Short mmCIF file of C-alpha atoms and ligand atoms in Angstrom, two decimals:
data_model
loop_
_atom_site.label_atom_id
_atom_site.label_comp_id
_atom_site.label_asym_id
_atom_site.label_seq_id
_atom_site.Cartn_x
_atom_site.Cartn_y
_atom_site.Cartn_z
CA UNK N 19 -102.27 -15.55 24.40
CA UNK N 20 -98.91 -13.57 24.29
CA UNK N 21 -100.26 -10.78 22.76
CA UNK N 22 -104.34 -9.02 23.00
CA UNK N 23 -105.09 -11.21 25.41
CA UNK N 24 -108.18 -10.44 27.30
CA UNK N 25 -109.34 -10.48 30.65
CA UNK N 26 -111.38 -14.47 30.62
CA UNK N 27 -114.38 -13.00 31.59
CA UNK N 28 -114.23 -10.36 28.79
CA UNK N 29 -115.87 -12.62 26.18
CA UNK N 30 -118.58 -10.42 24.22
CA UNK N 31 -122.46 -11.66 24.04
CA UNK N 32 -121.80 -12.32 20.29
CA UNK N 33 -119.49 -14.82 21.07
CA UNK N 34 -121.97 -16.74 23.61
CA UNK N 35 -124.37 -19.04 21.78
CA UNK N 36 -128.00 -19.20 23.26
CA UNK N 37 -128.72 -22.55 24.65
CA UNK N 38 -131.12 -22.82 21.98
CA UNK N 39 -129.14 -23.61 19.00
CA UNK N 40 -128.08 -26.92 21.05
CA UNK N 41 -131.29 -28.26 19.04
CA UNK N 42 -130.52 -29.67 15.34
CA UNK N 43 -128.71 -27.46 13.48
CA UNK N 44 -129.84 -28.88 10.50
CA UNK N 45 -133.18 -28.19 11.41
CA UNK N 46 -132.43 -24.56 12.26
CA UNK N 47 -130.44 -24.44 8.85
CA UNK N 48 -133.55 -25.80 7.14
CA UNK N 49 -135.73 -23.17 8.58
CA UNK N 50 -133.25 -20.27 7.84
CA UNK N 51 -133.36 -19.79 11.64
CA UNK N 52 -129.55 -19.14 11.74
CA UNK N 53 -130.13 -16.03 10.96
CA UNK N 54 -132.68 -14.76 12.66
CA UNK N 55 -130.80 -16.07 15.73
CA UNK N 56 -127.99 -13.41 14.64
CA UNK N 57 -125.94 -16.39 13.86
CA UNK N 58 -125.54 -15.93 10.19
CA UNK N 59 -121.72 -16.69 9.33
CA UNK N 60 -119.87 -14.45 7.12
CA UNK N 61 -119.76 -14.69 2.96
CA UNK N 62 -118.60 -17.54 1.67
CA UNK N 63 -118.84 -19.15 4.72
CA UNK N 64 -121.69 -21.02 5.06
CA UNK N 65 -121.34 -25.01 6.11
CA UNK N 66 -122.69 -26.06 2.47
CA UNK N 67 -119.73 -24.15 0.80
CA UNK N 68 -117.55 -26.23 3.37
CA UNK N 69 -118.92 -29.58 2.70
CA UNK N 70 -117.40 -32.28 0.48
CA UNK N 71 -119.27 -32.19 -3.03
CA UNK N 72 -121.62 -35.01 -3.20
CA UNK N 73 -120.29 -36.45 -6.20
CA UNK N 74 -118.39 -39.41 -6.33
CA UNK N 75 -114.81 -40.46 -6.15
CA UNK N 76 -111.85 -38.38 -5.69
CA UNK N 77 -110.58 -35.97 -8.83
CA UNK N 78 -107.43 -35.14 -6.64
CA UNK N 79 -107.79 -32.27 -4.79
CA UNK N 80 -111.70 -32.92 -3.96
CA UNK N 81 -112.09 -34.14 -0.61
CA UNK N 82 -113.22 -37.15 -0.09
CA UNK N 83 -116.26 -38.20 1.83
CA UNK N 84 -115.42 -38.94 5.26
CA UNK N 85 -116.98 -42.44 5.57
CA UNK N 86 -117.62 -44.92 7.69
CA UNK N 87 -116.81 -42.55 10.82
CA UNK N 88 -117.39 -45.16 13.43
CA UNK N 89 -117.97 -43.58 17.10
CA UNK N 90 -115.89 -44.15 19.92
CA UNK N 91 -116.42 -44.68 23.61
CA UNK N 92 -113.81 -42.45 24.47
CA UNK N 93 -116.30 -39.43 23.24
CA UNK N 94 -117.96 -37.45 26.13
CA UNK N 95 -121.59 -37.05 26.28
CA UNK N 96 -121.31 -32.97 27.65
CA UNK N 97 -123.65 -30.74 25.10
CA UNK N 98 -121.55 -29.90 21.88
CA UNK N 99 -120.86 -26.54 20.96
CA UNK N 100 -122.60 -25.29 17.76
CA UNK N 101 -120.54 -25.48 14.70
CA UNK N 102 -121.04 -21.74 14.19
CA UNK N 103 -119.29 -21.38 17.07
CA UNK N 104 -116.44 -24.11 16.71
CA UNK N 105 -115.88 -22.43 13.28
CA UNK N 106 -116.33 -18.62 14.11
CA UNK N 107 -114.11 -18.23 17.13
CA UNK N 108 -110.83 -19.92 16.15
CA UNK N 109 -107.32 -19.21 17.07
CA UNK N 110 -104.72 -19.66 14.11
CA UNK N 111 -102.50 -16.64 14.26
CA UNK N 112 -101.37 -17.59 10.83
CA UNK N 113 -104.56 -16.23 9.81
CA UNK N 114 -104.58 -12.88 12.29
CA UNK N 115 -105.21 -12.89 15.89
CA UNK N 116 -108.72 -11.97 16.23
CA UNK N 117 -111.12 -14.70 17.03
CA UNK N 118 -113.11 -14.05 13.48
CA UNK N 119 -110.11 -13.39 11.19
CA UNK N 120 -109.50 -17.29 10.61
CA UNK N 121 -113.14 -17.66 9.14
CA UNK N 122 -112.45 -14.39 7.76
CA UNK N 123 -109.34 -15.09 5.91
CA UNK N 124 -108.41 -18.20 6.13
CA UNK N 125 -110.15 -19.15 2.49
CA UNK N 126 -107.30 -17.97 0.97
CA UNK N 127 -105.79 -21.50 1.99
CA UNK N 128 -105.50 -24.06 -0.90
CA UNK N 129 -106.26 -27.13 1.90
CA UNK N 130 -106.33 -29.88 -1.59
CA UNK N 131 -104.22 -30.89 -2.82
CA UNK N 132 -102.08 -31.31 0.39
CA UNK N 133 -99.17 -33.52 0.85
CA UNK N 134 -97.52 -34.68 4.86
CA UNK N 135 -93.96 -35.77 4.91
CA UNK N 136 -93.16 -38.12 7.85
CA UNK N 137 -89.82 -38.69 8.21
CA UNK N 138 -86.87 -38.70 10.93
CA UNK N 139 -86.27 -41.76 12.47
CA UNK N 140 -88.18 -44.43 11.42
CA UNK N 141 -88.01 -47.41 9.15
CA UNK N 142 -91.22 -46.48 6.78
CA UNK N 143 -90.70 -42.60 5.88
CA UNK N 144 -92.78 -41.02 3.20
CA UNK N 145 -94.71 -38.20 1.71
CA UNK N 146 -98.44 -38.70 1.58
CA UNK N 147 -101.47 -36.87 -0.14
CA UNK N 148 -103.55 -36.04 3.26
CA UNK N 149 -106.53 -38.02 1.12
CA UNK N 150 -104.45 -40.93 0.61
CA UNK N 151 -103.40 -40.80 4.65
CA UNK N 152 -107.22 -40.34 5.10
CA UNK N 153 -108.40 -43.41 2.96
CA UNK N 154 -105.53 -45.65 4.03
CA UNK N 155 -106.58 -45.45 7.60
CA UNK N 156 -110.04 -45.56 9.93
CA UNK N 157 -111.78 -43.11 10.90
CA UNK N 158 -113.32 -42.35 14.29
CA UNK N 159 -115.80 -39.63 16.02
CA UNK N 160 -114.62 -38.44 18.85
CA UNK N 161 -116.18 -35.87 20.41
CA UNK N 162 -113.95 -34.19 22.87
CA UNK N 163 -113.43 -30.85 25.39
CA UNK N 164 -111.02 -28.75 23.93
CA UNK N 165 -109.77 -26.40 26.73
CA UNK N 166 -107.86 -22.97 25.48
CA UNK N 167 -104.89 -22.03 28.02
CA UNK N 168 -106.91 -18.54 27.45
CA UNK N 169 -109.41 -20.43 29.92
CA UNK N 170 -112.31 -20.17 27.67
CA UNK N 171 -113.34 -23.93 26.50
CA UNK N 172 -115.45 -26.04 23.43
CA UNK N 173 -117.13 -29.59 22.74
CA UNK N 174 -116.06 -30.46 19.56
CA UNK N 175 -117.35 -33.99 17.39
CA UNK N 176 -114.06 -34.31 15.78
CA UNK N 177 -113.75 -36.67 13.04
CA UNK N 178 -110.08 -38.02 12.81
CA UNK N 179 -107.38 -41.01 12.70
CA UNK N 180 -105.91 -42.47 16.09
CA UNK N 181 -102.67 -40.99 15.54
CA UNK N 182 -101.03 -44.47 16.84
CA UNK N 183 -102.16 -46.10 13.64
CA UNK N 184 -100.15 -43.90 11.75
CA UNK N 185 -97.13 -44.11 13.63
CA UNK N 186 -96.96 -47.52 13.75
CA UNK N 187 -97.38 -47.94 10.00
CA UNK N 188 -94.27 -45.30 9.97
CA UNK N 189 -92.26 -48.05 12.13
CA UNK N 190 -90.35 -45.12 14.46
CA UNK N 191 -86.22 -46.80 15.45
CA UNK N 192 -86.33 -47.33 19.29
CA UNK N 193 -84.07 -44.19 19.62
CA UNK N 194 -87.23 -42.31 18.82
CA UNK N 195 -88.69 -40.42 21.71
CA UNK N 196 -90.80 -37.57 20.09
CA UNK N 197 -92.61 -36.41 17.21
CA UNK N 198 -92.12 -32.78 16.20
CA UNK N 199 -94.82 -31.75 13.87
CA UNK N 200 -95.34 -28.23 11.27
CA UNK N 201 -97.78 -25.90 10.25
CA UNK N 202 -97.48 -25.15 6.38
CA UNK N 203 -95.14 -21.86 5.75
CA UNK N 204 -96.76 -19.70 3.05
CA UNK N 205 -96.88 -16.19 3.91
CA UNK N 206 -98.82 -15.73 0.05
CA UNK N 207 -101.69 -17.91 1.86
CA UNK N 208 -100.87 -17.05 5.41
CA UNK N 209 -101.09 -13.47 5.49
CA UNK N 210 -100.55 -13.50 9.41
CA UNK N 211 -96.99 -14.99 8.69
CA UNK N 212 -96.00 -11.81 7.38
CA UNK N 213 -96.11 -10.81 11.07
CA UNK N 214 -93.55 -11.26 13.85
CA UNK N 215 -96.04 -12.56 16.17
CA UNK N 216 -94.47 -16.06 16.54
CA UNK N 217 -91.63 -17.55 14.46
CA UNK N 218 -93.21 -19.27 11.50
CA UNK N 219 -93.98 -21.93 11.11
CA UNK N 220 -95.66 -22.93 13.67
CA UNK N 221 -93.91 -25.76 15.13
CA UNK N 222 -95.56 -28.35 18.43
CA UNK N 223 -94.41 -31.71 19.60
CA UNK N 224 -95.46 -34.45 21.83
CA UNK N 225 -93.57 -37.50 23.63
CA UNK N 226 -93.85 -40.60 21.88
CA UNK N 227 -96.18 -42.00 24.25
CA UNK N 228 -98.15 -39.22 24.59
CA UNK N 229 -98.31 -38.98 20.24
CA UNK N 230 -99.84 -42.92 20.59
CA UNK N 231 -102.07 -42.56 23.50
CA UNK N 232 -105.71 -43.49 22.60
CA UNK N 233 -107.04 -40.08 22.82
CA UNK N 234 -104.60 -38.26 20.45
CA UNK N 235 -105.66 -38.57 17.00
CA UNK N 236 -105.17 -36.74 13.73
CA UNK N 237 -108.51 -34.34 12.80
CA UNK N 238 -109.64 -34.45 9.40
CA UNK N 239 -113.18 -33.17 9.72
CA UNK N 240 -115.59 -32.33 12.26
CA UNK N 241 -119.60 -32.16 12.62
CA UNK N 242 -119.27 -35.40 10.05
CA UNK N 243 -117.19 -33.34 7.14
CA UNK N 244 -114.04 -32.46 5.93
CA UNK N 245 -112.44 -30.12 8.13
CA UNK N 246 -112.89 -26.37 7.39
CA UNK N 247 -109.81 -24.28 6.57
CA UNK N 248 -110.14 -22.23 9.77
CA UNK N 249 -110.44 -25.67 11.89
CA UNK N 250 -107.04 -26.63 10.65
CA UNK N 251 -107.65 -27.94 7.61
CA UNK N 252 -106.81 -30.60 5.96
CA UNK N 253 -105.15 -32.43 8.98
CA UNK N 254 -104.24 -31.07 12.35
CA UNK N 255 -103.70 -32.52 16.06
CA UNK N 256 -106.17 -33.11 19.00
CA UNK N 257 -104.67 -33.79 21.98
CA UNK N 258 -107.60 -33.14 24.49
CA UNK N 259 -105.77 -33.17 28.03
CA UNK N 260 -103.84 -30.25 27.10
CA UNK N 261 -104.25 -26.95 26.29
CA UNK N 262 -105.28 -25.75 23.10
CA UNK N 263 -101.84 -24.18 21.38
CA UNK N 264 -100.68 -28.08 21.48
CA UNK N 265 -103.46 -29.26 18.71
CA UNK N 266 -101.10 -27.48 15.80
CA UNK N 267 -103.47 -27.08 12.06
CA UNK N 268 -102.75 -27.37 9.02
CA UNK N 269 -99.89 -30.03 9.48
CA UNK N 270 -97.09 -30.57 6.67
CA UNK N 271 -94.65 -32.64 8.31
CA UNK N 272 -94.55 -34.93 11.53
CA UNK N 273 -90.61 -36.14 12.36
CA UNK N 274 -89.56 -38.30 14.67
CA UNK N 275 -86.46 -37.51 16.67
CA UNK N 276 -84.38 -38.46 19.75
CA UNK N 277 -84.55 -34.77 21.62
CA UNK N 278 -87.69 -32.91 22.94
CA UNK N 279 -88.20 -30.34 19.82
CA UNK N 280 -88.87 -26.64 20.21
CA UNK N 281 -92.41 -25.73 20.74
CA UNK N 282 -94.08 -22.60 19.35
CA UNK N 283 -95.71 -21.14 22.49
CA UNK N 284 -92.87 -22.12 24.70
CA UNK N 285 -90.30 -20.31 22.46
CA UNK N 286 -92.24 -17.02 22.20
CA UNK N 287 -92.48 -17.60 26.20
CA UNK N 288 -90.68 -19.94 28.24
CA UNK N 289 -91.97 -18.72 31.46
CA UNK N 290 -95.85 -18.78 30.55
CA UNK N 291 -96.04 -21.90 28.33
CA UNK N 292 -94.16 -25.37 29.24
CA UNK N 293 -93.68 -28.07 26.21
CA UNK N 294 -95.89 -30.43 28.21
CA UNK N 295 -98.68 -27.94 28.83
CA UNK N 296 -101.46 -30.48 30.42
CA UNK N 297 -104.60 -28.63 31.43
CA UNK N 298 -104.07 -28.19 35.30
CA UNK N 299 -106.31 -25.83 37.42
CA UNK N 300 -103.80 -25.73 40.48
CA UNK N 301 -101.44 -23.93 38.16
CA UNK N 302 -102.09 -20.69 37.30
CA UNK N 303 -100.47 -18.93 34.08
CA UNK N 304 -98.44 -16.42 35.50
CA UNK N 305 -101.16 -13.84 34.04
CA UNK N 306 -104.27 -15.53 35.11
CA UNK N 307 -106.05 -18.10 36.75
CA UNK N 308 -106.75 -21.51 35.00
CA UNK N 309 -108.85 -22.64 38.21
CA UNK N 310 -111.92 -21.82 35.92
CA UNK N 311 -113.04 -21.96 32.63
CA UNK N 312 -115.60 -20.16 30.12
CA UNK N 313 -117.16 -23.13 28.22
CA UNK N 314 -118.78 -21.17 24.89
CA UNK N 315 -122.30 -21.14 24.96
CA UNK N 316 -122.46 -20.98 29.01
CA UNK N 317 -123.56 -18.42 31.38
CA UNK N 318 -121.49 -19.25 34.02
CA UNK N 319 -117.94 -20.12 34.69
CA UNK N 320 -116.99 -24.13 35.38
CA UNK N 321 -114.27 -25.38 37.04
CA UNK N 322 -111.23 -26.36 35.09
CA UNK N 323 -110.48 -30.72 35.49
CA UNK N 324 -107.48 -31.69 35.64
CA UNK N 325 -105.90 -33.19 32.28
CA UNK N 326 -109.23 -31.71 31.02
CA UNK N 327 -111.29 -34.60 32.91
CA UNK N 328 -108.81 -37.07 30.95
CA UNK N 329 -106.83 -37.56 34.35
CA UNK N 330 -107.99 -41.49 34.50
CA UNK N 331 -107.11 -42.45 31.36
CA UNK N 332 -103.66 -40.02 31.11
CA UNK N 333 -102.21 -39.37 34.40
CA UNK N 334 -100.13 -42.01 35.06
CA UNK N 335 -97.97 -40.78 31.42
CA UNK N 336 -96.66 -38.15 33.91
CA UNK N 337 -96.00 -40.65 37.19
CA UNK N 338 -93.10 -38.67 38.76
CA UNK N 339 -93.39 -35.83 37.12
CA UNK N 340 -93.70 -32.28 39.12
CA UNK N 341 -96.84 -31.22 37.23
CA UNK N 342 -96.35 -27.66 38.86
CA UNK N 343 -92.81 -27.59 37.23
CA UNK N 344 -93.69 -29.11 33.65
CA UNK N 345 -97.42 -27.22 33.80
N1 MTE Q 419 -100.80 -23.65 13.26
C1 MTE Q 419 -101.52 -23.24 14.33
N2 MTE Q 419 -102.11 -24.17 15.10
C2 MTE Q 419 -102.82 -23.78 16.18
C3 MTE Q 419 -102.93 -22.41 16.55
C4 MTE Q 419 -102.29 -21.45 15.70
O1 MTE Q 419 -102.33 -20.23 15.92
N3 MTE Q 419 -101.61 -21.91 14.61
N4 MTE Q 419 -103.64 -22.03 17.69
C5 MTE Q 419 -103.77 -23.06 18.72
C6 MTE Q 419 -104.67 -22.68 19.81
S1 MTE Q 419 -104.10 -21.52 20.91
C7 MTE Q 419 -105.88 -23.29 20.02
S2 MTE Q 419 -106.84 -22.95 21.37
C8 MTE Q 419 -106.43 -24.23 19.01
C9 MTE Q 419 -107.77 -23.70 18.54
O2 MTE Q 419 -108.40 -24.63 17.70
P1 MTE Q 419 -109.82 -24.24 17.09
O3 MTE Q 419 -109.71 -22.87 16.49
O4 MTE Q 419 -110.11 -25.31 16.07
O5 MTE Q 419 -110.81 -24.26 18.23
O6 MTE Q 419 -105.59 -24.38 17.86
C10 MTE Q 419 -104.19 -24.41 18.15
N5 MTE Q 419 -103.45 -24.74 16.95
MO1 MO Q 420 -105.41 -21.74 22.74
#
């Protein structure tokens, strides 16, 4: 983004998944294919060391099995991106800004036991273990384009909780207009916060209305398991008409105040990244195009939708709004 950021059509072959591994990964897992398709991910980081241990309930701090996931219509049908790739070519500068460092690094994450404050005003505050937030509420595939403002894009079978459900249990006072939302601050298991790259921690925020659309939920897994730390574990945003730096990981605290809160992005750069930041091809960053996108595992560049093909069911949140202006 602000800083190493490369031409869009600069992505190397490594990062572009052959067609092929569209088929069962499970199947190719079970026939040690991965490998042999070059795919192999790093030590320690294979999807069985990621996945909830099969035994039952809940010593705290074990994740729990994410079950029933119940699907939703509001999942698109496009091909979904191999999990190799969703979890191999991440962005979460608190980890280093190289695609690979968060699988690389970010194990050094304790992701359980995890508490989330939400507070500010509403009626219902309180301070949650993310697996009590998880069991308390129903979970939901939804398996959604995730489009990077770096114009490169994903489909990725999130699992996660509307995030309406949980503010409404919360009861937000009507002078509520926003929810500002953190990123843990640990520089002992964040190694990239030792870095002035953004100010920690990472901080993102959405309009009420926009935090308790349909589409916006909270992620706790993906590929039907407990989130990996790299994803944004153990709870982290998906908000999949805009661009990518809105869907903040590794979330401590959601608040609810009166006044638009800073952003991350838009405080490093005011001129290149707007608080709303809905994905719109007509406006370009001031550094690039965003007509166009690189969606991983293609050959060839798509064109960018607007709201990320979510127009129908978002637009009219932003009726009489200058899109160009609030980008
Ligand atoms: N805390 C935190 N959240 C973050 C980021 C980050 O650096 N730190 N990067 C953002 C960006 S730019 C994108 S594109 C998405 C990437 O999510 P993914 O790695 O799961 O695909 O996470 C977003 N959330
Ligand atoms: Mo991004």
């Amino acid at each position: 983004m602000l800083i190493r950021m490369r031409n869009s059509s600069d992505i190397s072959p490594s990062e572009i998944t052959p067609q092929s591994i569209y088929l069962d990964r499970r199947r190719f897992l079970a026939a040690g294919a991965l490998g042999a398709l070059g795919l192999a991910v790093g030590p320690g980081r294979t999807r069985a060391a990621d996945a909830p241990a099969a035994s039952p309930p809940a010593a705290a701090g074990t994740p729990p099995k994410l079950a029933p996931i119940a699907r939703s219509p509001l999942s698109t049908d496009d091909p979904q991106t191999p999990f190799e790739a969703v979890t191999r070519y991440n962005n979460f500068y608190e980890f280093g800004t190289d695609k690979e460092d968060p699988v690389r690094n970010a194990s050094k994450m304790h992701a359980r036991p995890w508490r989330v404050t939400i507070g500010g005003l509403c009626a219902k505050p309180g301070a949650y273990d993310v697996d009590d937030l998880i069991r308390a509420n129903r979970l939901e595939e939804r398996i959604y384009r995730l489009r990077c403002v770096e114009a490169w894009s994903m489909v990725i079978p999130w699992v996660g909780i509307p995030m309406a459900d949980v503010i409404r249990k919360a009861e937000p006072l009507g002078s509520a207009k926003f929810v500002a939302m953190r990123t843990l601050l640990d520089p002992q298991q964040m190694p990239g916060q030792r870095r002035g790259i953004l100010e920690w921690p990472y901080v993102e925020g959405l309009r009420l209305d926009e935090a308790t659309h349909p589409l916006t939920i909270l992620a706790v897994g993906l590929y039907g398991e407990v989130l990996p730390n790299q994803s944004g574990a153990p709870i982290r945003l998906i908000v999949p008409w805009k661009y990518g730096f809105k869907s903040i990981k590794s979330i401590v605290a959601l608040e609810f105040v009166e006044e638009m809160p800073p952003t991350s992005w838009n405080r490093q750069a005011p001129n290149e990244y707007g608080f709303y930041a809905n994905v719109n091809p007509a406006v370009d960053h001031p550094r690039w195009s965003q007509a166009r996108e690189r969606r991983i595992g293609e050959f060839f560049r798509r064109e960018t939708l607007p709201f990320n093909g979510y127009g129908e069911q978002v637009a009219s949140l932003y009726a009489g709004m200058d899109l160009a202006k609030w980008y």
